[in-house]
């Protein structure tokens, strides 16, 4: 914990009583922890649905399931957010596989994401409401797709169980795996290649970093439009 604390910021130390005060169901289980009071979390699926609704309301049209085919053409700018599939334009991209579980338990209540300092997996348990808990995520240096492996299920369940034994009785509601797109330095990039702007390499932080990346892309487009308008 002390080694981790040296590499991070914006936290306060909490002792066993502090942990019990913040998360009563974890009372007596841990002697110390770090509280990131400003940390927030969201439900990614709800966020995506809300974004689509909002953007449709603003006149944006979505064409799902076309894989880039049969789309209307003639745009001034294309923003390519194909993730790992954009290797044709971004050959440096690599895939980092991540797996997660969704558990349901009526026996434990957590009110904030809890991270465990696990030697191999940076595991976190995120309450999603209605007794649902997302347990994630593995980090495997491969772009292999396919279902969650038995080893990963064991490791994630072990981690959840070590956080609280009540997770041993939880229902496994869902397992899922995905490939995170990452550049060699694990940092995201917004890049312009002609009339195409690529946003990629969001690695483990796509939801966290999306607003900043979108802002950078919007600035690129806006500046480009301004300069072409001035040229007219
Ligand atoms: C298990 C797991 C847990 C994670 N947890 C977190 C977390 O807690 N917080 C966080 O911030 N991030 C998290 N991430 C990372 C986050 O999911 C990624 O950073 C993010 O999804 C990257 O977004 P992206 O849009 O760049 O790529 P992607 O999410 O890969 O999206 C690319 C999309 O492009 C589509 N596509 C591909 N080719 C085409 C084509 N030709 N035409 C049209 N569409 C195409 C794909 O179908 C896909 O929907 C997690 C990832 C995993 C796997």
Tab-separated table of C-alpha atoms in Angstrom, residues 34 37 51 176 221-222:
chain	number	residue	atom	x	y	z
A	34	UNK	CA	-6.422	5.096	0.522
A	37	UNK	CA	-12.648	11.341	-2.220
A	51	UNK	CA	-25.094	10.046	-25.260
A	176	UNK	CA	-17.184	-10.282	-20.940
A	221	UNK	CA	-11.715	20.136	-36.875
A	222	UNK	CA	-12.704	23.634	-35.876
